[in-house]
């Protein structure tokens, strides 16, 4: 799920199956949610591109959606009105699950769960061949550094956090995390935040891959969203159906609230009167 810069529309990939390991064709659509009206505004049919999972939006509000089954990154120039994808590029990975996107939308970094690869693709120029790297086993989540020069990847089955040169796609360094690094986020120019679903921890790492501090949680942490003006993180806890609110300065849980079943990605929006 992603939200446009105006906070008007949310775009949700129709994955159509419960987990990445679930067998099935899955869904082939993007749901457009009107956040002002709290309604499903319309559905964009993406067939034959199915199991639409990873979603991204750039600084120009162009939308990108990843077909896990077809290993193709779809593009939508004006997703608020588009009735079908306006572009598509192959990624050359297998079981492509998530991706990180440069702010201008000119580069996308796509993880392949079965190929154990990360592919650098050019969403607006399919003539440029993807550049692949193998950072470890089962790479799922990644994030770009604030200067967009380094890609940080969580290699889950290798229990590793990996730093990759975002231009050359060469591995710069790697550190064992001792768990299962599911999602990776930039905190600032010097720190990363990693959720671990085996240890049930939230851990801050330096960008040169030194462990800084960890927080034990009461549930399995999945995705995180951040307050735009305060040092607060909102951590989805899959198994206890809650969001934990974490003070990033004190690195402690200061609150939370209930959700429905298996909360994952979230977006923080301004209050609507």
CSV table of C-alpha atoms in Angstrom, one decimal:
chain,number,residue,atom,x,y,z
A,1,UNK,CA,0.0,0.0,0.0
A,2,UNK,CA,1.1,3.5,-0.8
A,3,UNK,CA,-0.5,6.9,-0.6
A,4,UNK,CA,-0.1,9.9,-2.9
A,5,UNK,CA,1.4,13.2,-1.8
A,6,UNK,CA,-2.0,14.9,-1.3
A,7,UNK,CA,-3.2,12.1,1.0
A,8,UNK,CA,-6.2,11.7,-1.3
A,9,UNK,CA,-5.7,8.2,-2.8
A,10,UNK,CA,-4.2,5.0,-1.5
A,11,UNK,CA,-3.1,2.3,-3.9
A,12,UNK,CA,-3.3,-1.3,-2.7
A,13,UNK,CA,-1.8,-4.3,-4.6
A,14,UNK,CA,-4.2,-7.2,-4.9
A,15,UNK,CA,-1.9,-10.1,-3.9
A,16,UNK,CA,-4.8,-12.5,-3.6
A,17,UNK,CA,-3.1,-15.1,-1.4
A,18,UNK,CA,-2.2,-15.0,2.2
A,19,UNK,CA,1.6,-15.5,2.2
A,20,UNK,CA,4.5,-15.6,-0.2
A,21,UNK,CA,4.7,-19.4,0.4
A,22,UNK,CA,1.0,-19.9,-0.4
A,23,UNK,CA,0.4,-21.7,-3.7
A,24,UNK,CA,-2.1,-20.0,-6.1
A,25,UNK,CA,-2.6,-17.6,-9.0
A,26,UNK,CA,-3.4,-14.7,-6.7
A,27,UNK,CA,-4.9,-11.4,-7.7
A,28,UNK,CA,-4.3,-9.2,-10.7
A,29,UNK,CA,-5.4,-5.7,-9.8
A,30,UNK,CA,-4.6,-2.4,-8.0
A,31,UNK,CA,-7.3,-1.1,-5.7
A,32,UNK,CA,-7.7,2.7,-5.7
A,33,UNK,CA,-9.1,3.9,-2.3
A,34,UNK,CA,-10.5,7.4,-1.9
A,35,UNK,CA,-9.3,8.3,1.5
A,36,UNK,CA,-11.6,11.3,1.8
A,37,UNK,CA,-14.7,9.3,1.0
A,38,UNK,CA,-13.4,6.1,2.7
A,39,UNK,CA,-14.5,4.1,-0.4
A,40,UNK,CA,-13.1,1.9,-3.1
A,41,UNK,CA,-13.0,4.4,-5.9
A,42,UNK,CA,-12.2,1.9,-8.6
A,43,UNK,CA,-10.1,-1.2,-9.5
A,44,UNK,CA,-7.3,-1.2,-12.1
A,45,UNK,CA,-7.1,-4.6,-13.9
A,46,UNK,CA,-3.5,-5.7,-14.3
A,47,UNK,CA,-4.0,-9.0,-16.0
A,48,UNK,CA,-2.0,-11.0,-17.0
A,49,UNK,CA,0.3,-9.6,-14.3
A,50,UNK,CA,-0.7,-11.3,-11.1
A,51,UNK,CA,0.2,-11.6,-7.5
A,52,UNK,CA,0.6,-7.9,-7.3
A,53,UNK,CA,2.5,-7.2,-4.1
A,54,UNK,CA,5.3,-4.6,-3.9
A,55,UNK,CA,4.0,-1.0,-4.4
A,56,UNK,CA,5.8,2.3,-4.7
A,57,UNK,CA,5.1,5.9,-5.6
A,58,UNK,CA,7.6,8.6,-6.7
A,59,UNK,CA,8.0,12.3,-6.1
A,60,UNK,CA,5.8,12.9,-9.2
A,61,UNK,CA,3.0,10.7,-7.8
A,62,UNK,CA,3.7,8.1,-10.5
A,63,UNK,CA,2.7,4.6,-9.3
A,64,UNK,CA,4.7,1.4,-9.5
A,65,UNK,CA,3.3,-2.1,-8.8
A,66,UNK,CA,5.3,-5.4,-8.8
A,67,UNK,CA,3.9,-8.7,-10.2
A,68,UNK,CA,5.5,-11.4,-8.2
A,69,UNK,CA,4.4,-14.2,-10.6
A,70,UNK,CA,5.5,-12.5,-13.8
A,71,UNK,CA,8.6,-10.7,-12.4
A,72,UNK,CA,7.5,-7.5,-14.1
A,73,UNK,CA,7.4,-4.0,-12.6
A,74,UNK,CA,4.3,-2.1,-13.8
A,75,UNK,CA,4.1,1.7,-14.1
A,76,UNK,CA,1.2,4.1,-14.0
A,77,UNK,CA,1.8,7.7,-15.1
A,78,UNK,CA,-1.4,9.0,-13.6
A,79,UNK,CA,-2.8,6.4,-11.3
A,80,UNK,CA,-5.7,8.6,-10.2
A,81,UNK,CA,-7.2,8.1,-13.6
A,82,UNK,CA,-5.3,5.4,-15.4
A,83,UNK,CA,-7.4,2.3,-16.4
A,84,UNK,CA,-4.4,0.1,-17.1
A,85,UNK,CA,-0.6,0.1,-16.7
A,86,UNK,CA,1.2,2.7,-18.9
A,87,UNK,CA,4.5,0.9,-18.8
A,88,UNK,CA,6.2,-2.4,-17.8
A,89,UNK,CA,9.8,-3.6,-17.4
A,90,UNK,CA,11.1,-7.1,-16.7
A,91,UNK,CA,13.2,-7.6,-13.6
A,92,UNK,CA,14.9,-10.9,-14.4
A,93,UNK,CA,14.3,-12.2,-10.8
A,94,UNK,CA,12.1,-15.1,-9.6
A,95,UNK,CA,9.3,-14.6,-7.2
A,96,UNK,CA,9.8,-10.8,-7.1
A,97,UNK,CA,8.2,-9.6,-3.9
A,98,UNK,CA,9.2,-6.1,-2.9
A,99,UNK,CA,11.2,-3.1,-4.3
A,100,UNK,CA,12.8,0.1,-3.2
A,101,UNK,CA,12.4,3.2,-5.5
A,102,UNK,CA,14.5,6.3,-6.0
A,103,UNK,CA,12.6,9.5,-5.3
A,104,UNK,CA,12.6,10.5,-8.9
A,105,UNK,CA,11.3,7.1,-10.0
A,106,UNK,CA,14.2,6.5,-12.3
A,107,UNK,CA,15.6,3.5,-10.4
A,108,UNK,CA,13.9,0.5,-8.8
A,109,UNK,CA,15.6,-2.2,-6.7
A,110,UNK,CA,13.6,-5.5,-6.9
A,111,UNK,CA,14.1,-8.4,-4.6
A,112,UNK,CA,13.7,-12.0,-5.9
A,113,UNK,CA,12.8,-14.4,-3.1
A,114,UNK,CA,13.6,-17.6,-5.1
A,115,UNK,CA,16.4,-16.2,-7.3
A,116,UNK,CA,18.0,-14.7,-4.1
A,117,UNK,CA,18.7,-11.6,-6.1
A,118,UNK,CA,18.2,-7.8,-6.1
A,119,UNK,CA,17.7,-6.3,-9.6
A,120,UNK,CA,18.4,-2.7,-10.5
A,121,UNK,CA,15.8,-1.8,-13.2
A,122,UNK,CA,15.0,1.4,-15.0
A,123,UNK,CA,11.2,1.7,-14.8
A,124,UNK,CA,11.0,4.3,-17.6
A,125,UNK,CA,13.5,2.6,-20.0
A,126,UNK,CA,13.0,-1.1,-20.6
A,127,UNK,CA,15.9,-1.1,-23.1
A,128,UNK,CA,18.4,-0.9,-20.2
A,129,UNK,CA,19.0,-4.4,-19.0
A,130,UNK,CA,18.6,-5.1,-15.3
A,131,UNK,CA,21.8,-5.4,-13.2
A,132,UNK,CA,21.6,-8.2,-10.6
A,133,UNK,CA,23.4,-9.0,-7.4
A,134,UNK,CA,23.1,-11.9,-4.9
A,135,UNK,CA,23.3,-10.3,-1.4
A,136,UNK,CA,22.4,-13.5,0.4
A,137,UNK,CA,19.6,-16.0,0.7
A,138,UNK,CA,16.0,-14.9,0.6
A,139,UNK,CA,16.4,-11.1,0.3
A,140,UNK,CA,13.0,-9.6,0.9
A,141,UNK,CA,13.1,-6.0,2.1
A,142,UNK,CA,15.5,-3.2,1.2
A,143,UNK,CA,15.8,0.6,1.5
A,144,UNK,CA,17.9,3.3,0.0
A,145,UNK,CA,20.1,5.5,2.1
A,146,UNK,CA,19.0,9.2,2.3
A,147,UNK,CA,21.6,10.2,-0.4
A,148,UNK,CA,20.4,7.2,-2.5
A,149,UNK,CA,24.0,5.9,-2.9
A,150,UNK,CA,23.7,2.8,-0.9
A,151,UNK,CA,21.0,0.1,-0.9
A,152,UNK,CA,20.5,-1.8,2.4
A,153,UNK,CA,19.1,-5.3,2.0
A,154,UNK,CA,17.8,-7.8,4.6
A,155,UNK,CA,18.8,-11.3,3.5
A,156,UNK,CA,16.5,-13.3,5.7
A,157,UNK,CA,17.7,-16.9,5.3
A,158,UNK,CA,21.3,-15.7,5.6
A,159,UNK,CA,20.4,-13.7,8.7
A,160,UNK,CA,22.4,-10.8,7.2
A,161,UNK,CA,22.1,-7.1,6.7
A,162,UNK,CA,23.9,-6.2,3.5
A,163,UNK,CA,25.1,-2.8,2.1
A,164,UNK,CA,25.1,-2.6,-1.7
A,165,UNK,CA,26.5,0.1,-4.0
A,166,UNK,CA,23.3,1.5,-5.5
A,167,UNK,CA,24.9,2.3,-8.8
A,168,UNK,CA,27.3,-0.6,-9.4
A,169,UNK,CA,25.3,-3.2,-7.5
A,170,UNK,CA,28.4,-4.5,-5.8
A,171,UNK,CA,28.2,-5.7,-2.2
A,172,UNK,CA,30.2,-3.2,0.1
A,173,UNK,CA,29.7,-5.0,3.4
A,174,UNK,CA,27.6,-7.5,5.2
A,175,UNK,CA,26.8,-8.2,8.9
A,176,UNK,CA,25.1,-11.2,10.6
A,177,UNK,CA,22.0,-10.1,12.5
A,178,UNK,CA,21.5,-13.3,14.3
A,179,UNK,CA,17.8,-13.5,13.4
A,180,UNK,CA,15.4,-12.9,10.5
A,181,UNK,CA,15.6,-9.3,9.2
A,182,UNK,CA,12.2,-8.9,7.6
A,183,UNK,CA,12.1,-5.1,6.9
A,184,UNK,CA,14.8,-2.4,6.7
A,185,UNK,CA,14.2,1.4,6.9
A,186,UNK,CA,16.4,4.5,6.9
A,187,UNK,CA,16.1,6.5,10.1
A,188,UNK,CA,18.4,9.3,9.2
A,189,UNK,CA,21.8,9.8,7.5
A,190,UNK,CA,23.5,7.5,10.0
A,191,UNK,CA,21.0,5.0,11.2
A,192,UNK,CA,18.8,2.2,10.0
A,193,UNK,CA,15.8,0.4,11.6
A,194,UNK,CA,15.3,-3.4,11.2
A,195,UNK,CA,12.4,-5.6,12.2
A,196,UNK,CA,13.2,-9.2,13.2
A,197,UNK,CA,10.4,-11.7,13.2
A,198,UNK,CA,12.3,-14.5,14.9
A,199,UNK,CA,13.7,-12.5,17.8
A,200,UNK,CA,10.6,-10.2,17.9
A,201,UNK,CA,12.9,-7.2,18.0
A,202,UNK,CA,13.3,-3.7,16.6
A,203,UNK,CA,17.0,-2.9,16.1
A,204,UNK,CA,18.8,0.3,15.2
A,205,UNK,CA,21.9,-0.2,13.1
A,206,UNK,CA,24.5,2.3,11.9
A,207,UNK,CA,24.8,2.7,8.2
A,208,UNK,CA,28.3,1.1,8.4
A,209,UNK,CA,26.4,-1.9,9.9
A,210,UNK,CA,27.1,-1.7,13.6
A,211,UNK,CA,24.4,-2.8,16.0
A,212,UNK,CA,23.4,0.2,18.1
A,213,UNK,CA,20.4,-0.9,20.3
A,214,UNK,CA,17.5,-3.3,20.3
A,215,UNK,CA,14.0,-3.3,21.7
A,216,UNK,CA,12.2,-6.5,22.6
A,217,UNK,CA,8.5,-6.4,21.5
A,218,UNK,CA,5.5,-8.3,22.7
A,219,UNK,CA,4.6,-9.5,19.2
A,220,UNK,CA,6.1,-10.3,15.8
A,221,UNK,CA,7.1,-7.0,14.1
A,222,UNK,CA,6.4,-6.6,10.4
A,223,UNK,CA,6.3,-3.2,8.9
A,224,UNK,CA,7.0,0.3,10.3
A,225,UNK,CA,5.7,3.8,9.5
A,226,UNK,CA,7.1,7.0,10.9
A,227,UNK,CA,5.7,10.3,12.2
A,228,UNK,CA,6.8,13.1,9.9
A,229,UNK,CA,7.7,15.5,12.7
A,230,UNK,CA,8.3,13.5,15.9
A,231,UNK,CA,10.7,10.6,16.8
A,232,UNK,CA,7.9,8.1,16.7
A,233,UNK,CA,7.6,4.7,14.9
A,234,UNK,CA,4.4,2.8,14.4
A,235,UNK,CA,5.3,-1.0,14.4
A,236,UNK,CA,2.8,-3.5,13.1
A,237,UNK,CA,2.7,-6.7,15.3
A,238,UNK,CA,1.4,-9.5,13.2
A,239,UNK,CA,0.4,-12.1,15.8
A,240,UNK,CA,-1.2,-9.9,18.5
A,241,UNK,CA,-3.2,-7.6,16.1
A,242,UNK,CA,-1.7,-4.3,17.4
A,243,UNK,CA,0.4,-1.4,16.5
A,244,UNK,CA,3.1,-0.6,19.0
A,245,UNK,CA,4.0,3.1,19.2
A,246,UNK,CA,7.8,3.4,19.8
A,247,UNK,CA,9.7,6.5,21.0
A,248,UNK,CA,12.8,6.4,18.9
A,249,UNK,CA,14.8,8.7,21.2
A,250,UNK,CA,14.1,6.6,24.3
A,251,UNK,CA,13.8,3.4,22.2
A,252,UNK,CA,10.8,2.2,24.2
A,253,UNK,CA,7.2,1.4,23.6
A,254,UNK,CA,5.0,4.3,24.8
A,255,UNK,CA,1.6,3.1,23.6
A,256,UNK,CA,-0.3,1.3,21.0
A,257,UNK,CA,-3.7,0.4,19.6
A,258,UNK,CA,-5.6,-2.6,18.3
A,259,UNK,CA,-6.0,-3.5,14.6
A,260,UNK,CA,-7.7,-6.3,12.7
A,261,UNK,CA,-6.0,-9.6,11.8
A,262,UNK,CA,-2.3,-9.6,10.8
A,263,UNK,CA,-1.4,-5.9,10.4
A,264,UNK,CA,1.4,-5.2,8.0
A,265,UNK,CA,2.2,-2.1,6.1
A,266,UNK,CA,0.8,1.2,7.4
A,267,UNK,CA,0.7,4.9,6.4
A,268,UNK,CA,0.4,7.8,8.8
A,269,UNK,CA,-2.1,10.5,7.6
A,270,UNK,CA,-3.1,13.9,9.0
A,271,UNK,CA,-6.2,13.9,11.0
A,272,UNK,CA,-9.4,14.7,9.1
A,273,UNK,CA,-11.9,17.0,10.8
